[in-house]
Amino acid sequence: MDEEWRDWPVDDEPPVDDWAEHEDLGSWEDATPVGTPAPVDAPDLTGAGPAEVLRRIFGYDSFRGEQQEIIETVVGGGDALVLMPTGGGKSLCYQIPALVRPGTGVVISPLIALMQNQVDALRALGVRADFLNSTLTLDQRRLVEQEFVAGRLDMLYLAPEALGTASVQQLLDRGKISLFAIDEAHCVSQWGHDFRPDYLQLSMLHERWPDVPRIALTATATTATHAEIATRLKLDDAKHFVASFDRPNIQYRIVPKDGAQTQLLAFLQAEHAGDSGIVYCLSRASVEKTAEFLSGKGVSALPYHAGLPADVRARNQSRFLREEGLVMVATIAFGMGIDKPDVRFVAHLDLPKSVEGYYQETGRAGRDGLPSTAWLAYGLQDVVQQRRMIEQSEGDLAHKRSLSAHLDAMLALCETVECRRVQLLNYFGEEAKPCGNCDTCLTPPEQWDGTVPAQKLLSTIMRLQRERNRKYGAGRSIDILLGRETDETRRGRHHELSTWGIGADLSEAQWRSVVRQLLAQGLLAVEGDYNVLALTDGSREVLNRRRTVMMRTEPKRKAKPARSSGATPKAAVDLGPADAALFEKLRAWRGAEAKEQGMPAYIVFNDATLRAIAARKPTSLTELATVSGVGEAKLARYGEAVLAVLGAE
Ligand code: ADP
Ligand code: ZN
C-alpha cells in the first residue's frame, strides 16, 4: 500500500448516497404500531374564529409572523404556498383553518413513521385527529373511515401514495373536506434530496376537489424549489408567503477538525450534558462508530441509518422522540419531519455537501425557540474526500459542476471571516446584519495575506511534479516545507529541492490550514485514489504573482458557549437558580406523566411552556391558563397536578 495513506485515512465505508439513503428507508413498514385511539374530549368550537382557537386549543396569545394572514387566506377558501423555516410555526397555519372551517382537514405527509406522533400531539390538545396508512389493521381502518364520514374528525393524515388509490378517493368523496394541507411540499421537487414521485400526482387535488382550499408548506428556502412547488402542484392562484429564514436562537459554530470524536465529546460535556441532540455523519460506518464511542463515554447515544433493520430504526426513532436527553447519531436518512421541539444541538462530524443540506439539518435544533447550537467540525480531509467524490461521481459535466458549486458554497461558509448567519441568509437571498450569535461574531477570526505561504506550498508541489515526476499528498509537501527528515524524504532526496525547509515559520497545523484553504478556494486540487495534490489554473496565477490569497486564522480563544450550562439543561439556563430548580421538578413530573402515557414528554408540555410556568409560578387554574402553551385540554388534564408541584415549594 502506498504511504500516502497516512495523509488521509479513508473511511472504511464510503459516504452514503443521499438518494439511496432515503429510498432504502421504505416508508410503510416504519410506522409505530397503533392501539385503539382513545376518545378525545374535544372542546366545542362552534363559531370560534382563528384567534379564539389559537388561545383555547393551543394556549397562545398572539400569532407569529404571517400566521394570521395565512390562516385568514385559507379560512376564506383561498390557496396558500408557505415557505417558513423549521420551528417557524407552520403547523398552526393549517391546523387552525381545519378547526375553523366545517369538515375535516386532510393533511398529506410523506412521514408515515411520524403520523402517530403528530396525531398524538393533536389529541393531547383536544383535537380529533387520526390517520390512515398501511400500518392500520382493517378494523382500525374502518373505525377511522367511519369517524371521517360521520364528520367527527377535525384532521386526517394521509400518505401521498394513498391519495392515488380509488378507495381513498371514494372515501374522501363521502365526507366533507375543509382543506388539503400538503406538508413537506418540497418533496415534489425532482432535484431535491427528498423527492417523492407520489407527490407529483397531488396536482389532481385541484381538479377533483376544486372548491377545497389547498395550503402547501415547506422549510426549503431556495427560489428554484419555491417555483417548482407552485408549478407542479398547480397552485396558480395561491398566495405566496415567504418568511425570513433566520433562526435567531440557533448559534452557528464551525471549528477546525482535530480529533472530531473527542472534540464532539468535549462540546457535549461542556455545553449540552443531558440534552437531546442529533449528530450527523456522512457514512453508516462512522455513524455506528461514533454512537459506540459516545455510549462508551457515558452519553446515551443511538445509531440511525438506512442500513439498519427497519425495526431497529423504528425503535431508535421512537426512543429519541419519547425519551429526554438522547443523542441520535445518524446519516441524512434521519430527520425530516422530526418535530421534537427540544433538540438542543445538531452536530456535524463531516462536512455537509451543500448549504441547503446544512441549513435543513441544523434547522432541526431549537424548534421551541430556546437557545440551541449548530456545531460543525470541518477539516482538510473533508475537502479532499468531497472533491474526490465529485470527481468520481457518475453523471455528466453539468452535474459535476453543480455538485462542485454546492460544495464551494459550503466551503465558503466554513472559511468565512464574516458573520456565519449573514452568509447563510445571503445564500438564501436575504439581507442580514452581523448577528452576535455565531462563532465569527463572538470571537472574530483574523484575515491574513497568505500569498507567500501559498506560493511556497504550490511551488513545492510543482517541483515534486517536475523534478521527481510524482504527485504526493499534503503530508509530504508539509514535511518538505518544514525540512523534516523521514525515511520517505530521504529516499526521495527531497532535501535537494529548493523549497526544503523554507516553511519553518509556520507550524504543521498552520500548513494544513493553508492546504485546506487553497483546496476550498479551488487553488489546489486533489486527484486519484491516493488523494494526491495537483495544481490548477488558479495555482498558476498564484505562482505567477497574479493573484493574492487571503486566509483565515483560527481565533486562539475558543468561541464562548452562549451560556455555560454544565449539567443544567439548556432550557433552564435563563432562569434564576430557584426557578431552575422548580423547572427541574416540573420536568421530573412531566417525565413521569409522559412515561405513564407512553408519550413523548413534550406532548405533555414543551420546555418553553414548563419554563414559563416555573418563572410565573401561577397559584390558580385561571392564572395557569394564561401561561403560553396551556390550552383548555391541557389545563383540564394537568392543571391540578401542576399546581400541586408548584404548591409543594
Ligand atoms: P414548523 O412546523 O414550522 O417547524 P411548528 O409548527 O412545529 O413549526 O412550531 C414550532 C413551535 O412553535 C411549536 O412548539 C409551536 O407550538 C410553537 N408556536 C407556533 N406558533 C406559535 C404562536 N403563535 N405562539 C407561540 N408558539 C407558537
Ligand atoms: Zn454572526
XYZ file of C-alpha atoms and ligand atoms in Angstrom:
677
model
C 0.000 0.000 0.000
C 1.265 3.462 -0.810
C 2.494 5.507 2.118
C 0.148 8.325 1.195
C -2.492 6.623 3.271
C -1.167 8.318 6.325
C -2.236 11.657 4.970
C -5.902 10.906 4.690
C -7.112 7.760 6.270
C -10.132 6.963 4.135
C -13.269 5.906 5.903
C -13.800 2.175 5.650
C -17.198 2.708 4.130
C -17.963 5.315 1.515
C -20.279 8.176 2.433
C -23.897 7.367 1.857
C -25.533 8.168 -1.409
C -28.240 10.659 -0.472
C -30.806 9.186 -2.778
C -30.304 5.612 -1.753
C -30.183 6.577 1.895
C -33.730 7.867 1.653
C -35.019 5.227 -0.763
C -33.770 2.442 1.444
C -35.909 3.679 4.262
C -39.030 2.448 2.588
C -41.892 4.073 4.301
C -44.747 1.782 5.009
C -43.116 -0.581 7.409
C -41.613 2.074 9.626
C -44.607 3.346 11.498
C -45.042 2.541 15.126
C -47.958 0.169 15.594
C -51.036 1.826 16.954
C -53.508 0.964 19.629
C -57.171 1.796 19.531
C -57.478 5.563 19.600
C -58.565 6.943 22.942
C -61.651 9.129 22.751
C -60.842 12.819 22.691
C -62.724 15.360 24.760
C -62.991 17.932 22.050
C -63.844 21.452 23.191
C -66.881 22.903 21.417
C -65.526 25.352 18.875
C -68.772 26.237 17.118
C -68.495 29.755 15.773
C -64.936 30.228 17.066
C -62.574 32.306 14.913
C -58.811 31.797 14.459
C -57.776 33.929 17.450
C -60.103 32.076 19.778
C -58.874 28.682 18.551
C -55.269 29.841 18.992
C -55.990 30.748 22.598
C -58.304 27.945 23.643
C -56.717 24.978 21.872
C -53.070 25.921 21.668
C -52.912 28.283 24.632
C -51.099 31.058 22.714
C -51.935 34.770 22.861
C -50.816 36.011 19.511
C -49.918 34.871 16.046
C -46.348 34.824 14.902
C -45.103 36.419 11.715
C -47.522 35.867 8.884
C -49.534 33.120 10.552
C -52.652 35.252 10.828
C -52.684 36.274 7.187
C -52.014 32.730 6.039
C -54.774 31.380 8.229
C -57.226 34.015 7.024
C -56.410 33.191 3.405
C -57.188 29.521 3.898
C -60.195 30.080 6.157
C -61.533 32.298 3.362
C -61.192 29.407 0.897
C -58.013 30.573 -0.844
C -54.873 28.582 -1.664
C -51.562 29.346 0.026
C -47.927 28.427 -0.516
C -45.941 28.826 2.680
C -42.152 28.906 2.967
C -41.134 29.151 6.583
C -38.114 27.790 8.422
C -38.357 24.816 10.713
C -39.804 25.911 14.015
C -41.433 28.914 12.376
C -44.911 27.685 13.214
C -46.173 26.135 10.000
C -48.443 23.575 11.616
C -50.816 26.149 13.065
C -51.274 27.568 9.576
C -53.307 24.535 8.561
C -54.413 23.236 11.934
C -56.354 26.372 12.822
C -58.182 26.656 9.479
C -59.004 22.939 9.774
C -60.644 23.655 13.127
C -62.385 26.827 11.999
C -63.776 25.604 8.670
C -66.508 22.980 8.604
C -65.330 19.469 7.704
C -62.098 17.540 8.089
C -58.696 18.964 7.214
C -56.788 16.402 5.153
C -53.043 16.591 5.775
C -50.786 14.952 3.227
C -47.462 13.997 4.718
C -44.700 11.692 3.481
C -43.775 10.775 7.018
C -45.735 7.686 7.823
C -43.420 6.847 10.673
C -44.321 10.118 12.351
C -48.074 10.236 11.778
C -48.834 8.543 15.055
C -46.780 11.153 16.793
C -48.423 14.077 15.065
C -51.836 12.677 15.843
C -50.911 12.071 19.497
C -49.787 15.680 19.860
C -53.065 16.969 18.432
C -55.184 14.664 20.541
C -53.386 15.902 23.634
C -54.710 19.343 22.688
C -58.254 18.046 22.339
C -58.211 17.962 18.549
C -59.970 14.997 16.931
C -57.161 13.812 14.685
C -56.439 10.470 13.084
C -54.539 8.922 10.228
C -54.963 6.308 7.551
C -51.989 4.295 6.401
C -50.883 0.770 5.803
C -49.926 0.176 9.419
C -53.553 0.042 10.493
C -55.457 -3.224 10.752
C -58.613 -3.491 8.750
C -60.707 -2.864 11.853
C -58.763 0.210 12.844
C -59.057 1.478 9.319
C -62.817 1.009 9.249
C -63.124 2.897 12.507
C -61.215 5.899 11.177
C -63.229 5.847 7.960
C -66.479 5.831 9.907
C -65.391 8.758 12.028
C -64.418 10.696 8.934
C -67.655 10.029 7.069
C -69.682 10.896 10.169
C -67.917 14.264 10.363
C -66.298 13.515 13.685
C -62.708 14.203 12.631
C -61.046 17.608 12.659
C -57.963 16.355 10.873
C -56.999 13.285 8.891
C -53.393 12.480 7.983
C -52.739 10.611 4.740
C -49.661 9.497 2.839
C -49.438 10.821 -0.725
C -49.486 7.308 -2.172
C -52.837 6.662 -0.505
C -54.437 9.558 -2.333
C -53.714 7.854 -5.626
C -55.930 4.908 -4.761
C -59.555 4.789 -5.858
C -60.726 3.578 -2.463
C -59.287 6.566 -0.613
C -60.611 8.976 -3.224
C -64.075 7.473 -2.889
C -63.832 7.678 0.871
C -62.947 11.361 0.692
C -65.980 11.933 -1.516
C -68.208 10.529 1.207
C -67.158 13.040 3.838
C -66.651 16.778 3.991
C -63.135 18.148 3.492
C -62.274 21.550 4.941
C -58.848 21.863 3.331
C -55.883 19.981 1.927
C -52.582 20.683 3.634
C -49.567 19.473 1.679
C -46.772 19.192 4.211
C -43.105 18.905 3.183
C -44.179 20.254 -0.193
C -40.575 20.299 -1.447
C -40.924 16.503 -1.871
C -42.468 17.379 -5.231
C -39.138 18.766 -6.400
C -37.377 16.299 -8.644
C -33.987 17.842 -7.988
C -34.184 17.766 -4.239
C -32.982 15.105 -1.830
C -36.467 14.335 -0.629
C -38.203 13.745 -3.945
C -41.271 11.504 -3.673
C -42.818 10.557 -7.015
C -46.225 10.265 -5.357
C -46.189 13.977 -4.686
C -46.459 14.649 -8.408
C -49.996 13.341 -8.559
C -51.128 15.857 -5.952
C -51.795 18.292 -8.760
C -55.039 16.352 -9.209
C -56.446 17.604 -5.891
C -57.497 20.806 -7.513
C -59.250 19.083 -10.405
C -61.073 16.594 -8.278
C -61.995 18.895 -5.392
C -61.945 22.362 -6.947
C -63.721 24.018 -4.016
C -61.388 22.771 -1.302
C -58.592 25.219 -0.428
C -55.032 23.930 -0.534
C -52.098 25.013 1.557
C -48.611 23.739 0.680
C -45.833 24.140 3.238
C -42.093 23.650 3.262
C -38.980 24.683 5.132
C -36.866 24.560 1.979
C -35.750 28.027 1.101
C -34.336 28.106 -2.403
C -36.144 30.031 -5.095
C -35.849 27.134 -7.515
C -37.752 24.806 -5.194
C -40.285 27.512 -4.473
C -41.109 27.904 -8.144
C -41.164 24.181 -8.728
C -43.693 23.587 -5.947
C -46.038 26.205 -7.361
C -45.868 24.730 -10.861
C -46.045 21.060 -10.045
C -48.866 21.382 -7.566
C -50.714 23.726 -9.944
C -51.007 26.373 -7.260
C -51.728 29.018 -9.879
C -53.886 31.275 -7.736
C -52.193 30.644 -4.439
C -50.934 33.480 -2.281
C -47.251 33.054 -1.548
C -45.917 33.647 1.933
C -42.157 33.663 2.326
C -40.933 34.151 5.860
C -37.457 35.134 6.934
C -35.352 32.026 7.246
C -33.370 33.309 10.161
C -33.267 31.093 13.246
C -32.055 33.561 15.854
C -31.987 31.045 18.697
C -29.508 28.792 16.885
C -25.854 29.579 17.467
C -23.720 28.597 14.464
C -20.205 27.362 15.110
C -17.692 25.776 12.755
C -14.446 24.505 14.217
C -11.324 23.082 12.584
C -11.357 19.321 12.925
C -8.751 17.926 15.270
C -9.834 14.547 16.547
C -13.516 15.017 15.795
C -14.936 12.488 18.232
C -13.016 13.905 21.173
C -13.968 17.406 20.166
C -17.595 16.349 19.958
C -17.456 14.760 23.380
C -15.905 17.886 24.895
C -18.566 20.035 23.265
C -21.363 17.825 24.581
C -19.945 17.650 28.082
C -19.271 21.367 28.342
C -22.471 22.675 26.843
C -25.086 20.025 26.341
C -24.872 17.470 29.099
C -28.238 15.769 29.399
C -29.655 17.462 26.299
C -31.256 15.848 23.277
C -29.408 16.310 20.035
C -28.515 14.936 16.631
C -25.024 14.121 15.362
C -24.731 13.795 11.600
C -22.066 11.629 9.944
C -21.514 11.009 6.273
C -21.154 7.230 6.343
C -23.010 4.416 8.006
C -19.791 3.070 9.462
C -18.926 6.319 11.155
C -22.483 6.565 12.500
C -22.015 3.258 14.267
C -18.519 4.034 15.477
C -19.498 7.412 16.830
C -22.591 6.078 18.590
C -20.427 3.396 20.211
C -17.795 5.902 21.185
C -20.315 8.224 22.833
C -22.054 5.362 24.612
C -18.685 4.241 25.938
C -18.185 7.717 27.378
C -21.491 7.699 29.192
C -23.515 9.683 26.656
C -26.806 7.966 25.777
C -26.443 7.692 22.023
C -28.308 5.661 19.392
C -27.403 4.990 15.745
C -29.713 5.582 12.787
C -29.039 4.897 9.117
C -30.799 3.223 6.240
C -28.680 0.082 6.562
C -30.170 -0.834 9.939
C -33.137 -3.203 10.064
C -36.468 -1.384 9.924
C -37.450 -2.409 13.438
C -34.199 -1.114 14.936
C -34.656 2.201 13.158
C -38.246 2.479 14.278
C -37.275 1.681 17.853
C -34.408 4.173 17.917
C -36.519 6.903 16.385
C -39.295 6.282 18.827
C -36.900 6.346 21.780
C -35.367 9.588 20.554
C -38.792 11.192 20.397
C -40.031 9.785 23.660
C -37.069 9.940 25.966
C -35.270 13.015 27.111
C -31.570 13.579 26.718
C -30.853 11.058 23.952
C -28.317 11.741 21.234
C -29.138 10.362 17.793
C -26.091 9.661 15.637
C -27.355 9.470 12.073
C -26.842 9.787 8.364
C -29.029 12.243 6.487
C -31.650 9.480 6.420
C -32.772 10.794 9.777
C -34.547 13.986 10.486
C -37.160 15.082 8.006
C -40.359 15.767 9.866
C -38.904 15.107 13.284
C -40.853 17.739 15.156
C -39.301 17.156 18.532
C -39.181 20.716 19.829
C -36.339 20.346 22.332
C -33.453 19.184 20.143
C -30.791 21.372 21.760
C -27.946 20.786 19.334
C -27.159 19.486 15.882
C -23.540 18.477 15.379
C -21.878 17.612 12.082
C -18.799 15.409 12.187
C -18.391 15.633 8.431
C -18.839 18.447 6.009
C -22.351 18.593 4.528
C -22.431 18.571 0.733
C -24.364 21.797 0.399
C -25.502 24.827 2.325
C -29.104 23.724 1.749
C -28.415 20.414 3.433
C -26.529 22.064 6.275
C -29.345 24.514 6.882
C -32.065 21.870 6.823
C -30.144 19.660 9.201
C -29.139 22.378 11.649
C -32.691 23.703 11.483
C -33.861 20.670 13.415
C -32.392 22.223 16.543
C -34.419 24.535 18.733
C -37.908 24.413 17.284
C -39.157 25.621 20.632
C -37.239 28.863 20.221
C -34.871 28.188 23.139
C -31.086 28.588 22.750
C -29.566 25.786 20.676
C -26.266 25.098 18.967
C -25.307 24.092 15.442
C -21.765 22.767 15.659
C -19.669 21.552 12.746
C -16.154 20.148 12.768
C -14.505 20.544 9.410
C -11.058 19.608 8.201
C -8.724 19.071 5.341
C -9.855 15.517 4.842
C -13.437 16.630 4.310
C -12.456 18.829 1.413
C -10.273 16.146 -0.092
C -12.893 13.471 0.246
C -15.734 15.526 -1.157
C -13.726 16.875 -4.058
C -12.715 13.348 -4.940
C -16.263 12.074 -4.645
C -17.409 14.696 -7.104
C -14.599 13.862 -9.467
C -15.508 10.189 -9.363
C -19.257 10.655 -9.411
C -21.274 9.383 -12.294
C -23.129 11.886 -14.344
C -22.225 14.462 -16.913
C -20.106 17.543 -16.610
C -23.073 19.762 -15.801
C -23.959 17.536 -12.884
C -20.407 17.603 -11.563
C -20.297 21.354 -11.897
C -23.470 21.677 -9.916
C -22.109 19.431 -7.162
C -18.926 21.490 -7.132
C -20.830 24.742 -6.886
C -22.751 23.411 -3.909
C -19.575 22.281 -2.208
C -17.872 25.606 -2.911
C -20.685 27.498 -1.211
C -20.403 25.226 1.805
C -16.629 25.698 1.943
C -17.024 29.446 1.651
C -19.260 29.312 4.703
C -16.629 27.335 6.599
C -13.763 29.633 5.682
C -15.559 32.945 6.039
C -14.317 35.637 8.385
C -17.723 37.300 8.272
C -20.814 36.518 10.326
C -21.946 32.959 9.511
C -25.593 33.935 9.726
C -25.164 36.815 7.301
C -23.510 34.437 4.876
C -26.195 31.784 5.316
C -29.061 34.181 4.860
C -27.390 35.831 1.881
C -27.156 32.429 0.323
C -30.938 32.211 0.532
C -31.312 35.719 -0.859
C -31.868 37.512 2.436
C -30.039 40.573 3.731
C -28.898 40.485 7.351
C -26.706 42.247 9.893
C -23.925 40.564 11.917
C -25.776 38.523 14.471
C -23.681 38.368 17.626
C -24.646 34.718 17.981
C -22.203 32.808 15.808
C -18.557 31.956 16.312
C -17.205 34.558 13.930
C -19.223 37.286 15.678
C -18.302 36.072 19.152
C -14.588 35.593 18.507
C -13.731 37.200 15.196
C -11.064 35.332 13.256
C -8.442 37.386 11.530
C -7.638 37.556 7.892
C -4.087 37.472 6.721
C -2.344 37.637 3.410
C -1.358 34.046 2.780
C 0.049 34.601 -0.697
C 3.665 33.824 0.194
C 2.944 30.594 2.093
C 0.606 29.620 -0.754
C 3.411 30.162 -3.231
C 5.820 28.114 -1.128
C 3.398 25.225 -0.993
C 2.390 25.382 -4.636
C 5.973 25.687 -5.673
C 6.844 22.552 -3.688
C 4.106 20.646 -5.430
C 5.228 21.936 -8.791
C 8.834 20.947 -8.125
C 7.896 17.463 -6.995
C 5.961 17.093 -10.172
C 8.647 18.489 -12.459
C 11.820 17.295 -10.785
C 10.623 13.976 -9.397
C 7.763 13.371 -11.766
C 5.495 12.459 -8.877
C 2.476 13.773 -7.062
C 2.065 13.370 -3.317
C -0.455 14.050 -0.593
C -0.349 17.072 1.665
C 1.818 15.402 4.326
C 4.833 15.129 2.037
C 4.733 18.750 0.949
C 4.447 19.834 4.550
C 7.411 17.633 5.562
C 9.451 19.270 2.823
C 8.418 22.791 3.776
C 9.258 22.115 7.397
C 12.521 20.417 6.413
C 11.533 17.301 8.301
C 13.637 14.282 7.529
C 11.818 10.990 7.258
C 12.602 7.717 5.522
C 10.463 8.850 2.646
C 12.072 12.263 2.226
C 15.496 10.626 2.375
C 14.548 8.042 -0.176
C 13.123 10.695 -2.481
C 16.128 13.004 -1.886
C 13.630 15.725 -1.145
C 16.146 17.788 0.800
C 17.674 18.686 -2.539
C 14.556 20.600 -3.546
C 14.891 24.365 -3.310
C 11.815 24.645 -1.115
C 13.287 22.320 1.523
C 12.810 23.885 4.948
C 11.556 27.236 3.679
C 8.295 26.924 5.614
C 9.635 26.638 9.151
C 7.896 29.881 10.090
C 4.548 28.084 10.186
C 3.527 25.082 12.262
C 2.277 21.824 10.804
C -1.289 22.751 11.816
C -0.954 26.090 10.069
C 0.312 24.395 6.936
C -2.619 22.028 6.957
C -4.894 25.010 7.240
C -3.138 26.584 4.237
C -3.693 23.408 2.203
C -7.334 23.248 3.278
C -7.998 26.846 2.369
C -6.288 26.529 -1.004
C -8.420 23.476 -1.728
C -11.503 25.336 -0.568
C -10.694 28.215 -2.878
C -10.012 25.947 -5.851
C -6.345 26.996 -5.921
C -5.309 23.390 -5.487
C -6.939 20.116 -6.490
C -6.959 16.512 -5.333
C -6.575 13.635 -7.713
C -6.840 9.904 -7.846
C -7.258 7.177 -5.294
C -4.449 8.411 -3.104
C -5.661 11.970 -2.791
C -2.563 13.482 -4.276
C -2.372 17.232 -4.676
C -2.280 18.784 -8.106
C -2.042 22.312 -9.456
C -4.978 24.103 -11.037
C -5.150 27.118 -13.328
C -5.705 29.157 -10.175
C -2.491 27.786 -8.640
C -0.534 29.045 -11.615
C -1.946 32.533 -11.152
C -0.759 32.481 -7.544
C 2.667 31.205 -8.566
C 2.940 33.883 -11.236
C 2.136 36.545 -8.650
C -1.036 37.467 -10.458
C -3.234 36.646 -7.557
C -3.175 37.245 -3.805
C -4.670 34.733 -1.399
C -6.443 35.875 1.743
C -6.700 33.313 4.517
C -8.486 32.889 7.780
C -6.649 32.472 11.078
C -8.493 30.417 13.598
C -9.125 32.503 16.682
C -6.886 31.437 19.561
C -9.610 31.600 22.145
C -12.410 29.167 21.624
C -15.830 30.679 20.928
C -17.525 31.024 24.246
C -20.660 28.989 24.585
C -23.738 31.223 24.547
C -24.202 30.445 28.171
C -22.143 27.992 30.052
C -24.535 25.484 31.415
C -22.593 22.431 32.519
C -25.091 19.897 33.687
C -28.041 22.272 33.661
C -30.296 21.596 30.751
C -30.125 24.436 28.280
C -33.850 25.064 28.602
C -33.391 26.038 32.258
C -30.433 28.286 31.703
C -32.035 31.697 31.692
C -33.964 31.023 34.857
C -32.657 32.058 38.254
C -31.390 29.203 40.468
C -34.681 28.871 42.371
C -36.744 28.858 39.199
C -34.327 26.437 37.593
C -34.841 24.064 40.499
C -38.587 24.411 40.050
C -38.203 23.761 36.342
C -36.351 20.567 37.229
C -39.212 19.481 39.473
C -41.760 20.179 36.781
C -39.584 18.311 34.346
C -39.477 15.295 36.617
C -43.259 15.396 36.983
C -43.636 15.694 33.208
C -41.291 12.771 32.641
C -43.303 10.512 34.919
C -46.587 11.630 33.365
C -45.285 11.052 29.830
C -43.933 7.649 30.739
C -47.258 6.559 32.142
C -48.997 7.560 28.940
C -46.259 6.176 26.691
C -45.937 9.600 25.069
C -43.005 11.919 24.409
C -42.558 14.370 27.272
C -43.039 17.394 25.030
C -46.554 16.271 24.204
C -47.451 16.855 27.847
C -45.886 20.347 27.814
C -42.865 21.545 25.907
C -39.804 23.073 27.581
C -40.817 26.621 26.698
C -44.137 26.183 28.489
C -42.545 24.496 31.510
C -40.067 27.361 31.784
C -42.859 29.894 31.628
C -44.686 28.036 34.390
C -41.541 27.907 36.536
C -40.989 31.627 36.060
C -44.592 32.677 36.659
C -45.499 30.252 39.469
C -49.243 30.559 38.969
C -51.316 29.872 42.080
C -54.678 29.155 40.452
C -56.040 27.367 37.406
C -57.171 30.692 35.975
C -53.663 32.040 36.245
C -52.119 28.851 34.865
C -54.446 29.133 31.874
C -52.764 32.394 30.876
C -49.333 30.787 30.508
C -48.303 30.437 26.859
C -48.839 26.852 25.714
C -51.538 25.949 28.232
C -54.785 25.410 26.330
C -58.122 24.138 27.586
C -57.472 20.420 27.198
C -54.130 20.527 28.979
C -55.451 22.763 31.718
C -58.239 20.291 32.399
C -55.918 17.345 32.312
C -52.819 18.567 34.097
C -53.810 21.810 35.821
C -54.257 20.408 39.309
C -51.120 18.299 39.095
C -49.017 21.268 38.011
C -50.366 23.429 40.820
C -49.569 20.622 43.235
C -45.940 20.532 42.050
C -45.753 24.313 42.416
C -47.526 24.280 45.782
C -45.075 21.781 47.186
C -42.459 24.541 47.052
P -42.764 24.158 11.921
O -43.809 23.154 11.544
O -42.790 25.381 11.073
O -41.404 23.575 12.013
P -44.156 24.201 14.385
O -45.489 24.353 13.808
O -43.752 22.859 14.897
O -43.061 24.696 13.366
O -43.969 25.290 15.520
C -42.795 25.372 16.265
C -43.113 25.666 17.728
O -43.643 26.987 17.864
C -44.167 24.723 18.280
O -43.779 24.366 19.585
C -45.419 25.578 18.267
O -46.340 25.162 19.223
C -44.877 26.966 18.556
N -45.738 28.029 18.012
C -46.243 28.105 16.772
N -46.979 29.214 16.636
C -46.945 29.865 17.811
C -47.523 31.095 18.310
N -48.292 31.860 17.547
N -47.262 31.429 19.589
C -46.486 30.651 20.362
N -45.913 29.498 19.964
C -46.139 29.101 18.707
Zn -22.875 36.216 13.457
